[in-house]
Short mmCIF file of N, CA and C in Angstrom, two decimals:
data_model
loop_
_atom_site.label_atom_id
_atom_site.label_comp_id
_atom_site.label_asym_id
_atom_site.label_seq_id
_atom_site.Cartn_x
_atom_site.Cartn_y
_atom_site.Cartn_z
N MET A 62 11.51 -110.95 -23.28
CA MET A 62 11.73 -111.58 -24.55
C MET A 62 13.06 -111.05 -25.10
N TRP A 63 13.81 -111.95 -25.71
CA TRP A 63 15.05 -111.56 -26.38
C TRP A 63 14.75 -111.37 -27.87
N VAL A 64 15.27 -110.30 -28.44
CA VAL A 64 15.18 -110.06 -29.88
C VAL A 64 16.61 -110.09 -30.41
N VAL A 65 16.88 -111.03 -31.31
CA VAL A 65 18.23 -111.23 -31.81
C VAL A 65 18.22 -111.20 -33.33
N ASP A 66 19.10 -110.41 -33.89
CA ASP A 66 19.33 -110.41 -35.34
C ASP A 66 20.79 -110.77 -35.52
N VAL A 67 21.05 -111.97 -36.01
CA VAL A 67 22.43 -112.43 -36.10
C VAL A 67 23.22 -111.72 -37.19
N ILE A 68 22.52 -111.12 -38.16
CA ILE A 68 23.22 -110.31 -39.16
C ILE A 68 22.33 -109.15 -39.56
N ASP A 69 22.35 -108.08 -38.75
CA ASP A 69 21.69 -106.84 -39.16
C ASP A 69 22.64 -106.21 -40.16
N GLY A 70 22.16 -106.05 -41.38
CA GLY A 70 23.02 -105.62 -42.48
C GLY A 70 23.40 -106.82 -43.33
N ALA A 71 22.46 -107.74 -43.52
CA ALA A 71 22.75 -108.96 -44.28
C ALA A 71 23.20 -108.65 -45.70
N VAL A 72 22.64 -107.62 -46.31
CA VAL A 72 23.06 -107.26 -47.67
C VAL A 72 24.53 -106.87 -47.67
N GLN A 73 24.94 -106.07 -46.70
CA GLN A 73 26.34 -105.67 -46.61
C GLN A 73 27.23 -106.90 -46.37
N PHE A 74 26.79 -107.78 -45.51
CA PHE A 74 27.54 -109.01 -45.24
C PHE A 74 27.73 -109.82 -46.53
N MET A 75 26.64 -109.98 -47.29
CA MET A 75 26.71 -110.77 -48.53
C MET A 75 27.57 -110.08 -49.59
N GLN A 76 27.68 -108.77 -49.52
CA GLN A 76 28.48 -108.01 -50.49
C GLN A 76 29.92 -107.83 -50.03
N ASP A 77 30.27 -108.44 -48.89
CA ASP A 77 31.62 -108.36 -48.33
C ASP A 77 31.98 -106.93 -47.91
N LEU A 78 30.99 -106.22 -47.39
CA LEU A 78 31.19 -104.89 -46.81
C LEU A 78 31.25 -105.04 -45.29
N PRO A 79 32.03 -104.22 -44.60
CA PRO A 79 32.21 -104.40 -43.15
C PRO A 79 31.06 -103.89 -42.30
N GLN A 80 30.09 -103.17 -42.87
CA GLN A 80 29.02 -102.58 -42.07
C GLN A 80 27.87 -103.56 -41.85
N PHE A 81 28.08 -104.51 -40.96
CA PHE A 81 27.01 -105.38 -40.49
C PHE A 81 27.28 -105.64 -39.02
N CYS A 82 26.26 -106.09 -38.31
CA CYS A 82 26.44 -106.34 -36.89
C CYS A 82 25.50 -107.42 -36.40
N VAL A 83 25.81 -107.91 -35.23
CA VAL A 83 24.91 -108.77 -34.48
C VAL A 83 24.20 -107.83 -33.50
N SER A 84 22.88 -107.90 -33.46
CA SER A 84 22.16 -107.03 -32.53
C SER A 84 21.27 -107.88 -31.62
N VAL A 85 21.27 -107.51 -30.34
CA VAL A 85 20.51 -108.23 -29.32
C VAL A 85 19.82 -107.20 -28.43
N ALA A 86 18.55 -107.43 -28.17
CA ALA A 86 17.83 -106.57 -27.22
C ALA A 86 17.02 -107.44 -26.27
N LEU A 87 17.05 -107.09 -25.02
CA LEU A 87 16.15 -107.69 -24.03
C LEU A 87 14.96 -106.75 -23.92
N VAL A 88 13.77 -107.27 -24.16
CA VAL A 88 12.56 -106.46 -24.19
C VAL A 88 11.64 -106.92 -23.05
N ARG A 89 11.23 -105.96 -22.24
CA ARG A 89 10.33 -106.23 -21.12
C ARG A 89 9.11 -105.33 -21.26
N HIS A 90 7.94 -105.92 -21.29
CA HIS A 90 6.68 -105.17 -21.43
C HIS A 90 6.71 -104.25 -22.65
N GLY A 91 7.28 -104.74 -23.74
CA GLY A 91 7.31 -103.99 -24.99
C GLY A 91 8.40 -102.94 -25.10
N GLU A 92 9.23 -102.80 -24.08
CA GLU A 92 10.28 -101.79 -24.10
C GLU A 92 11.66 -102.45 -24.02
N PRO A 93 12.62 -101.97 -24.82
CA PRO A 93 13.97 -102.52 -24.69
C PRO A 93 14.59 -102.05 -23.37
N VAL A 94 15.21 -103.00 -22.64
CA VAL A 94 15.83 -102.64 -21.37
C VAL A 94 17.34 -102.92 -21.37
N ALA A 95 17.80 -103.69 -22.35
CA ALA A 95 19.24 -103.93 -22.51
C ALA A 95 19.50 -104.19 -23.98
N ALA A 96 20.65 -103.74 -24.45
CA ALA A 96 20.99 -103.93 -25.87
C ALA A 96 22.49 -104.08 -26.03
N VAL A 97 22.85 -104.94 -26.99
CA VAL A 97 24.24 -105.13 -27.38
C VAL A 97 24.27 -105.16 -28.90
N LEU A 98 25.16 -104.38 -29.48
CA LEU A 98 25.40 -104.40 -30.93
C LEU A 98 26.89 -104.64 -31.11
N HIS A 99 27.24 -105.64 -31.91
CA HIS A 99 28.66 -105.93 -32.13
C HIS A 99 28.91 -106.04 -33.63
N ALA A 100 29.84 -105.22 -34.12
CA ALA A 100 30.27 -105.26 -35.52
C ALA A 100 31.64 -105.93 -35.56
N PRO A 101 31.70 -107.21 -35.90
CA PRO A 101 32.96 -107.95 -35.80
C PRO A 101 34.08 -107.41 -36.68
N LEU A 102 33.77 -106.98 -37.90
CA LEU A 102 34.84 -106.49 -38.77
C LEU A 102 35.30 -105.09 -38.40
N LEU A 103 34.46 -104.34 -37.70
CA LEU A 103 34.86 -103.02 -37.21
C LEU A 103 35.48 -103.12 -35.82
N ASP A 104 35.32 -104.27 -35.18
CA ASP A 104 35.80 -104.51 -33.82
C ASP A 104 35.25 -103.46 -32.85
N GLU A 105 33.94 -103.25 -32.95
CA GLU A 105 33.27 -102.27 -32.08
C GLU A 105 32.02 -102.89 -31.49
N THR A 106 31.71 -102.45 -30.26
CA THR A 106 30.53 -102.94 -29.56
C THR A 106 29.84 -101.78 -28.85
N TYR A 107 28.55 -101.64 -29.10
CA TYR A 107 27.71 -100.71 -28.35
C TYR A 107 26.96 -101.50 -27.28
N LEU A 108 26.87 -100.93 -26.08
CA LEU A 108 26.11 -101.51 -24.98
C LEU A 108 25.20 -100.44 -24.40
N ALA A 109 24.00 -100.85 -23.98
CA ALA A 109 23.10 -99.93 -23.29
C ALA A 109 22.21 -100.73 -22.35
N ALA A 110 21.89 -100.11 -21.23
CA ALA A 110 20.93 -100.67 -20.29
C ALA A 110 20.06 -99.52 -19.80
N ALA A 111 18.78 -99.76 -19.71
CA ALA A 111 17.85 -98.70 -19.30
C ALA A 111 18.30 -98.08 -17.98
N GLY A 112 18.45 -96.76 -18.00
CA GLY A 112 18.86 -96.03 -16.82
C GLY A 112 20.35 -96.02 -16.54
N HIS A 113 21.15 -96.59 -17.44
CA HIS A 113 22.59 -96.70 -17.20
C HIS A 113 23.46 -96.15 -18.31
N GLY A 114 22.89 -95.46 -19.27
CA GLY A 114 23.68 -94.87 -20.33
C GLY A 114 24.04 -95.85 -21.43
N ALA A 115 24.84 -95.37 -22.36
CA ALA A 115 25.25 -96.17 -23.52
C ALA A 115 26.74 -95.97 -23.75
N THR A 116 27.39 -97.03 -24.22
CA THR A 116 28.83 -96.98 -24.47
C THR A 116 29.15 -97.61 -25.83
N ARG A 117 30.30 -97.22 -26.36
CA ARG A 117 30.92 -97.89 -27.50
C ARG A 117 32.31 -98.28 -27.06
N ASN A 118 32.60 -99.54 -27.09
CA ASN A 118 33.89 -100.06 -26.65
C ASN A 118 34.25 -99.53 -25.26
N GLY A 119 33.26 -99.48 -24.38
CA GLY A 119 33.49 -99.11 -22.98
C GLY A 119 33.50 -97.62 -22.68
N LYS A 120 33.36 -96.76 -23.69
CA LYS A 120 33.36 -95.30 -23.46
C LYS A 120 31.96 -94.75 -23.70
N GLN A 121 31.52 -93.88 -22.77
CA GLN A 121 30.20 -93.26 -22.90
C GLN A 121 30.07 -92.57 -24.25
N VAL A 122 28.88 -92.64 -24.82
CA VAL A 122 28.60 -91.96 -26.08
C VAL A 122 27.53 -90.90 -25.86
N THR A 123 27.60 -89.84 -26.67
CA THR A 123 26.59 -88.79 -26.65
C THR A 123 26.32 -88.37 -28.09
N PRO A 124 25.11 -87.88 -28.35
CA PRO A 124 24.77 -87.46 -29.71
C PRO A 124 25.49 -86.19 -30.13
N SER A 125 25.40 -85.90 -31.39
CA SER A 125 26.00 -84.72 -31.98
C SER A 125 25.52 -83.44 -31.29
N ALA A 126 26.39 -82.44 -31.29
CA ALA A 126 26.03 -81.13 -30.74
C ALA A 126 25.71 -80.12 -31.85
N LYS A 127 25.66 -80.57 -33.09
CA LYS A 127 25.37 -79.66 -34.20
C LYS A 127 23.97 -79.07 -34.07
N THR A 128 23.84 -77.83 -34.55
CA THR A 128 22.53 -77.18 -34.53
C THR A 128 22.06 -76.75 -35.91
N ALA A 129 22.97 -76.72 -36.87
CA ALA A 129 22.63 -76.29 -38.24
C ALA A 129 22.49 -77.51 -39.15
N LEU A 130 21.31 -77.69 -39.73
CA LEU A 130 21.08 -78.84 -40.60
C LEU A 130 22.03 -78.87 -41.79
N ALA A 131 22.45 -77.72 -42.28
CA ALA A 131 23.28 -77.67 -43.49
C ALA A 131 24.61 -78.40 -43.34
N VAL A 132 25.05 -78.63 -42.12
CA VAL A 132 26.33 -79.31 -41.90
C VAL A 132 26.16 -80.71 -41.32
N THR A 133 24.95 -81.21 -41.33
CA THR A 133 24.70 -82.53 -40.74
C THR A 133 24.88 -83.65 -41.76
N VAL A 134 25.20 -84.81 -41.21
CA VAL A 134 25.20 -86.06 -41.97
C VAL A 134 24.13 -86.93 -41.32
N VAL A 135 23.05 -87.14 -42.04
CA VAL A 135 21.93 -87.90 -41.51
C VAL A 135 21.82 -89.22 -42.28
N ALA A 136 21.12 -90.17 -41.68
CA ALA A 136 21.00 -91.48 -42.30
C ALA A 136 19.55 -91.94 -42.28
N THR A 137 19.25 -92.81 -43.21
CA THR A 137 17.93 -93.44 -43.29
C THR A 137 18.10 -94.85 -43.80
N SER A 138 17.07 -95.62 -43.64
CA SER A 138 17.08 -96.99 -44.12
C SER A 138 15.65 -97.39 -44.40
N ARG A 139 15.43 -98.65 -44.64
CA ARG A 139 14.09 -99.16 -44.86
C ARG A 139 14.01 -100.55 -44.28
N PRO A 140 12.78 -100.96 -43.91
CA PRO A 140 12.63 -102.31 -43.37
C PRO A 140 12.93 -103.36 -44.45
N PRO A 141 13.28 -104.57 -44.03
CA PRO A 141 13.42 -105.64 -45.01
C PRO A 141 12.09 -105.83 -45.75
N PHE A 142 12.18 -106.19 -47.00
CA PHE A 142 10.99 -106.45 -47.82
C PHE A 142 10.05 -105.25 -47.87
N ILE A 143 10.61 -104.09 -48.12
CA ILE A 143 9.85 -102.83 -48.13
C ILE A 143 8.70 -102.87 -49.13
N ALA A 144 8.79 -103.68 -50.16
CA ALA A 144 7.70 -103.77 -51.13
C ALA A 144 6.39 -104.22 -50.48
N ARG A 145 6.49 -104.89 -49.34
CA ARG A 145 5.29 -105.32 -48.62
C ARG A 145 4.66 -104.17 -47.83
N GLN A 146 5.34 -103.02 -47.80
CA GLN A 146 4.84 -101.84 -47.10
C GLN A 146 4.85 -100.66 -48.07
N PRO A 147 3.97 -100.66 -49.07
CA PRO A 147 4.05 -99.63 -50.12
C PRO A 147 3.89 -98.20 -49.60
N GLU A 148 3.09 -97.99 -48.57
CA GLU A 148 2.95 -96.63 -48.03
C GLU A 148 4.27 -96.17 -47.41
N ALA A 149 4.96 -97.07 -46.72
CA ALA A 149 6.25 -96.73 -46.12
C ALA A 149 7.27 -96.41 -47.21
N ALA A 150 7.25 -97.17 -48.30
CA ALA A 150 8.17 -96.91 -49.41
C ALA A 150 7.91 -95.53 -50.02
N ALA A 151 6.65 -95.18 -50.18
CA ALA A 151 6.31 -93.87 -50.74
C ALA A 151 6.74 -92.75 -49.80
N ARG A 152 6.50 -92.91 -48.51
CA ARG A 152 6.90 -91.88 -47.54
C ARG A 152 8.41 -91.74 -47.47
N ALA A 153 9.12 -92.87 -47.55
CA ALA A 153 10.59 -92.83 -47.53
C ALA A 153 11.12 -92.07 -48.73
N GLY A 154 10.58 -92.35 -49.90
CA GLY A 154 11.02 -91.64 -51.10
C GLY A 154 10.74 -90.16 -51.03
N HIS A 155 9.55 -89.81 -50.58
CA HIS A 155 9.20 -88.39 -50.46
C HIS A 155 10.07 -87.69 -49.41
N SER A 156 10.37 -88.39 -48.33
CA SER A 156 11.19 -87.77 -47.28
C SER A 156 12.57 -87.40 -47.80
N LEU A 157 13.13 -88.20 -48.69
CA LEU A 157 14.43 -87.87 -49.26
C LEU A 157 14.37 -86.55 -50.04
N SER A 158 13.29 -86.36 -50.79
CA SER A 158 13.18 -85.12 -51.57
C SER A 158 13.04 -83.90 -50.67
N VAL A 159 12.55 -84.08 -49.46
CA VAL A 159 12.39 -82.98 -48.51
C VAL A 159 13.69 -82.73 -47.73
N VAL A 160 14.38 -83.79 -47.35
CA VAL A 160 15.55 -83.68 -46.48
C VAL A 160 16.84 -83.36 -47.27
N LEU A 161 17.01 -83.98 -48.43
CA LEU A 161 18.26 -83.80 -49.19
C LEU A 161 18.68 -82.34 -49.41
N PRO A 162 17.76 -81.45 -49.76
CA PRO A 162 18.20 -80.07 -50.04
C PRO A 162 18.66 -79.27 -48.82
N VAL A 163 18.38 -79.74 -47.61
CA VAL A 163 18.68 -78.91 -46.43
C VAL A 163 19.75 -79.47 -45.50
N VAL A 164 20.23 -80.68 -45.76
CA VAL A 164 21.27 -81.27 -44.92
C VAL A 164 22.57 -81.36 -45.71
N GLY A 165 23.65 -81.62 -44.99
CA GLY A 165 24.94 -81.78 -45.66
C GLY A 165 25.01 -83.04 -46.49
N ALA A 166 24.50 -84.16 -45.95
CA ALA A 166 24.52 -85.43 -46.66
C ALA A 166 23.51 -86.38 -46.05
N VAL A 167 22.98 -87.26 -46.90
CA VAL A 167 22.11 -88.34 -46.46
C VAL A 167 22.78 -89.65 -46.85
N CYS A 168 22.88 -90.56 -45.88
CA CYS A 168 23.55 -91.84 -46.11
C CYS A 168 22.62 -92.99 -45.74
N ASP A 169 22.92 -94.14 -46.27
CA ASP A 169 22.38 -95.41 -45.80
C ASP A 169 23.60 -96.31 -45.67
N LEU A 170 24.07 -96.47 -44.45
CA LEU A 170 25.32 -97.18 -44.21
C LEU A 170 25.12 -98.65 -43.85
N GLY A 171 23.91 -99.15 -44.03
CA GLY A 171 23.72 -100.57 -43.79
C GLY A 171 22.78 -100.88 -42.65
N PRO A 172 23.27 -101.54 -41.62
CA PRO A 172 22.38 -102.04 -40.59
C PRO A 172 21.66 -100.92 -39.84
N THR A 173 20.36 -101.07 -39.76
CA THR A 173 19.52 -100.07 -39.11
C THR A 173 19.97 -99.82 -37.67
N SER A 174 20.12 -100.89 -36.90
CA SER A 174 20.45 -100.71 -35.48
C SER A 174 21.79 -100.01 -35.30
N TRP A 175 22.76 -100.31 -36.17
CA TRP A 175 24.09 -99.70 -36.06
C TRP A 175 24.04 -98.21 -36.43
N GLN A 176 23.25 -97.86 -37.43
CA GLN A 176 23.13 -96.45 -37.80
C GLN A 176 22.49 -95.64 -36.67
N ILE A 177 21.53 -96.23 -35.98
CA ILE A 177 20.92 -95.54 -34.84
C ILE A 177 21.95 -95.39 -33.72
N ALA A 178 22.72 -96.43 -33.48
CA ALA A 178 23.77 -96.35 -32.45
C ALA A 178 24.82 -95.31 -32.84
N ASP A 179 25.18 -95.25 -34.11
CA ASP A 179 26.13 -94.22 -34.55
C ASP A 179 25.53 -92.82 -34.39
N THR A 180 24.22 -92.69 -34.48
CA THR A 180 23.56 -91.41 -34.17
C THR A 180 23.70 -91.11 -32.69
N ALA A 181 23.53 -92.12 -31.87
CA ALA A 181 23.70 -91.95 -30.41
C ALA A 181 25.10 -91.48 -30.07
N ALA A 182 26.08 -91.91 -30.86
CA ALA A 182 27.48 -91.58 -30.59
C ALA A 182 27.96 -90.34 -31.33
N GLY A 183 27.09 -89.67 -32.06
CA GLY A 183 27.48 -88.44 -32.76
C GLY A 183 28.22 -88.65 -34.06
N ARG A 184 28.40 -89.89 -34.49
CA ARG A 184 29.03 -90.13 -35.79
C ARG A 184 28.09 -89.72 -36.91
N LEU A 185 26.81 -89.98 -36.70
CA LEU A 185 25.75 -89.48 -37.58
C LEU A 185 24.95 -88.48 -36.76
N ASP A 186 24.32 -87.54 -37.43
CA ASP A 186 23.60 -86.49 -36.71
C ASP A 186 22.14 -86.81 -36.48
N ALA A 187 21.58 -87.73 -37.24
CA ALA A 187 20.19 -88.15 -37.05
C ALA A 187 19.93 -89.38 -37.91
N PHE A 188 18.87 -90.10 -37.58
CA PHE A 188 18.44 -91.26 -38.35
C PHE A 188 16.92 -91.28 -38.38
N TRP A 189 16.34 -91.55 -39.55
CA TRP A 189 14.90 -91.74 -39.64
C TRP A 189 14.59 -92.91 -40.55
N GLN A 190 13.38 -93.45 -40.37
CA GLN A 190 12.94 -94.57 -41.19
C GLN A 190 11.42 -94.64 -41.16
N TYR A 191 10.84 -95.10 -42.24
CA TYR A 191 9.40 -95.37 -42.31
C TYR A 191 9.18 -96.86 -42.41
N GLY A 192 8.06 -97.33 -41.87
CA GLY A 192 7.69 -98.73 -41.95
C GLY A 192 7.87 -99.45 -40.62
N HIS A 193 7.34 -100.65 -40.57
CA HIS A 193 7.42 -101.47 -39.36
C HIS A 193 8.71 -102.29 -39.42
N ASP A 194 9.52 -102.19 -38.37
CA ASP A 194 10.84 -102.83 -38.38
C ASP A 194 11.35 -103.01 -36.95
N ASP A 195 10.48 -103.48 -36.06
CA ASP A 195 10.82 -103.53 -34.64
C ASP A 195 12.11 -104.28 -34.34
N THR A 196 12.34 -105.40 -34.99
CA THR A 196 13.54 -106.20 -34.71
C THR A 196 14.80 -105.38 -34.87
N ASN A 197 14.87 -104.56 -35.92
CA ASN A 197 16.06 -103.76 -36.17
C ASN A 197 16.08 -102.45 -35.38
N LEU A 198 14.92 -101.95 -35.00
CA LEU A 198 14.86 -100.66 -34.31
C LEU A 198 15.04 -100.77 -32.79
N LEU A 199 14.59 -101.86 -32.19
CA LEU A 199 14.61 -101.97 -30.72
C LEU A 199 16.00 -101.77 -30.10
N PRO A 200 17.05 -102.48 -30.56
CA PRO A 200 18.35 -102.28 -29.90
C PRO A 200 18.90 -100.87 -30.06
N GLY A 201 18.84 -100.33 -31.27
CA GLY A 201 19.34 -98.98 -31.51
C GLY A 201 18.56 -97.92 -30.76
N ALA A 202 17.25 -98.12 -30.65
CA ALA A 202 16.42 -97.15 -29.92
C ALA A 202 16.89 -97.00 -28.48
N LEU A 203 17.20 -98.12 -27.83
CA LEU A 203 17.67 -98.04 -26.45
C LEU A 203 19.03 -97.36 -26.37
N VAL A 204 19.94 -97.70 -27.26
CA VAL A 204 21.27 -97.07 -27.26
C VAL A 204 21.10 -95.56 -27.43
N ALA A 205 20.26 -95.15 -28.38
CA ALA A 205 20.06 -93.71 -28.64
C ALA A 205 19.44 -93.00 -27.43
N ARG A 206 18.40 -93.57 -26.86
CA ARG A 206 17.77 -92.95 -25.68
C ARG A 206 18.76 -92.81 -24.53
N GLU A 207 19.50 -93.87 -24.28
CA GLU A 207 20.43 -93.86 -23.16
C GLU A 207 21.59 -92.89 -23.38
N ALA A 208 21.90 -92.59 -24.63
CA ALA A 208 22.97 -91.63 -24.93
C ALA A 208 22.47 -90.19 -24.83
N GLY A 209 21.16 -89.99 -24.86
CA GLY A 209 20.61 -88.64 -24.77
C GLY A 209 19.91 -88.14 -26.02
N ALA A 210 19.77 -88.99 -27.03
CA ALA A 210 19.03 -88.60 -28.23
C ALA A 210 17.53 -88.72 -27.95
N LEU A 211 16.75 -87.96 -28.69
CA LEU A 211 15.30 -88.09 -28.62
C LEU A 211 14.90 -89.16 -29.62
N VAL A 212 14.06 -90.08 -29.21
CA VAL A 212 13.62 -91.19 -30.05
C VAL A 212 12.10 -91.16 -30.11
N THR A 213 11.58 -90.81 -31.29
CA THR A 213 10.14 -90.66 -31.47
C THR A 213 9.73 -91.28 -32.81
N ASP A 214 8.42 -91.25 -33.07
CA ASP A 214 7.98 -91.49 -34.43
C ASP A 214 8.04 -90.14 -35.16
N THR A 215 7.69 -90.10 -36.41
CA THR A 215 7.82 -88.84 -37.15
C THR A 215 6.68 -87.86 -36.86
N HIS A 216 5.81 -88.20 -35.92
CA HIS A 216 4.79 -87.28 -35.44
C HIS A 216 5.20 -86.67 -34.11
N GLY A 217 6.36 -87.10 -33.57
CA GLY A 217 6.86 -86.57 -32.31
C GLY A 217 6.43 -87.35 -31.08
N ARG A 218 5.68 -88.43 -31.28
CA ARG A 218 5.28 -89.27 -30.15
C ARG A 218 6.44 -90.19 -29.78
N PRO A 219 6.60 -90.53 -28.50
CA PRO A 219 7.66 -91.47 -28.13
C PRO A 219 7.55 -92.74 -28.98
N TRP A 220 8.69 -93.19 -29.54
CA TRP A 220 8.66 -94.38 -30.37
C TRP A 220 8.36 -95.60 -29.53
N ARG A 221 7.49 -96.44 -30.04
CA ARG A 221 7.14 -97.72 -29.42
C ARG A 221 7.16 -98.78 -30.51
N PRO A 222 7.46 -100.02 -30.15
CA PRO A 222 7.36 -101.09 -31.14
C PRO A 222 5.97 -101.07 -31.79
N GLY A 223 5.95 -101.30 -33.08
CA GLY A 223 4.70 -101.27 -33.83
C GLY A 223 4.45 -99.94 -34.53
N ALA A 224 5.20 -98.90 -34.17
CA ALA A 224 5.03 -97.59 -34.82
C ALA A 224 5.42 -97.70 -36.30
N ASP A 225 4.82 -96.85 -37.12
CA ASP A 225 5.09 -96.92 -38.56
C ASP A 225 6.19 -95.96 -39.01
N SER A 226 6.86 -95.31 -38.06
CA SER A 226 7.98 -94.42 -38.40
C SER A 226 8.89 -94.29 -37.19
N PHE A 227 10.08 -93.77 -37.44
CA PHE A 227 11.11 -93.70 -36.40
C PHE A 227 12.00 -92.50 -36.68
N LEU A 228 12.37 -91.77 -35.62
CA LEU A 228 13.33 -90.67 -35.72
C LEU A 228 14.17 -90.65 -34.45
N ALA A 229 15.49 -90.69 -34.62
CA ALA A 229 16.43 -90.50 -33.50
C ALA A 229 17.31 -89.32 -33.86
N ALA A 230 17.36 -88.34 -32.95
CA ALA A 230 18.15 -87.13 -33.21
C ALA A 230 18.47 -86.46 -31.89
N PRO A 231 19.57 -85.69 -31.86
CA PRO A 231 19.86 -84.92 -30.65
C PRO A 231 18.77 -83.86 -30.44
N PRO A 232 18.55 -83.45 -29.20
CA PRO A 232 17.51 -82.46 -28.93
C PRO A 232 17.59 -81.21 -29.79
N ALA A 233 18.79 -80.72 -30.10
CA ALA A 233 18.92 -79.48 -30.87
C ALA A 233 18.45 -79.61 -32.31
N LEU A 234 18.37 -80.81 -32.85
CA LEU A 234 17.95 -81.02 -34.24
C LEU A 234 16.58 -81.66 -34.37
N HIS A 235 16.12 -82.28 -33.31
CA HIS A 235 14.93 -83.11 -33.38
C HIS A 235 13.71 -82.37 -33.90
N SER A 236 13.36 -81.24 -33.33
CA SER A 236 12.12 -80.55 -33.73
C SER A 236 12.21 -80.05 -35.16
N THR A 237 13.37 -79.60 -35.60
CA THR A 237 13.52 -79.14 -36.98
C THR A 237 13.33 -80.31 -37.95
N LEU A 238 13.89 -81.45 -37.62
CA LEU A 238 13.70 -82.63 -38.48
C LEU A 238 12.25 -83.09 -38.47
N LEU A 239 11.60 -83.04 -37.32
CA LEU A 239 10.17 -83.38 -37.26
C LEU A 239 9.37 -82.49 -38.20
N GLY A 240 9.69 -81.21 -38.21
CA GLY A 240 8.99 -80.28 -39.11
C GLY A 240 9.20 -80.64 -40.57
N LEU A 241 10.42 -81.01 -40.93
CA LEU A 241 10.67 -81.43 -42.31
C LEU A 241 9.92 -82.70 -42.66
N LEU A 242 10.00 -83.68 -41.77
CA LEU A 242 9.37 -84.97 -42.06
C LEU A 242 7.85 -84.89 -42.03
N ALA A 243 7.29 -83.87 -41.36
CA ALA A 243 5.84 -83.69 -41.38
C ALA A 243 5.35 -83.42 -42.80
N ASN A 244 6.25 -82.90 -43.64
CA ASN A 244 5.89 -82.63 -45.04
C ASN A 244 5.83 -83.89 -45.89
N THR A 245 6.07 -85.07 -45.29
CA THR A 245 6.02 -86.31 -46.06
C THR A 245 4.69 -87.03 -45.88
N GLU A 246 3.81 -86.45 -45.10
CA GLU A 246 2.52 -87.10 -44.83
C GLU A 246 1.58 -86.92 -45.99
#
């Protein structure tokens, strides 16, 4: 099955901000096996294929090597129509109060899939989200995994479509972030 979002970051697109992308994932047996993310105004493209790594504009990407949360820039987002997922909205709000005091900065830069890909490339140090949002998470999840980031739910289980939470982070930060996010339950 192909999963296509012609404008991941529609709000940014409508506000004339450059942080939006086209995201495409080929999904086989519930798992993404190929992904393409293209941000036309940034003139950048992420590509990933299961077992073949991930690239941005043809160059291999790897996650951040940071180990201290105090100097990290992490990102979060929310599924479209978050009001339809009140538990996810509550967990997202609580997670900010837990994460903000211990990291360098928390951002929401727009499209979910692109923020996950930027985590895969080390531009961001981690990304988390609560709620069901498979369409936006599938392409970025593959890019992150193929780059070497750990991709789980906030309980530490491998992320799968249908999960109610998502965390992508380099191995050196992943367990510490899991511990923080466990306090949002």
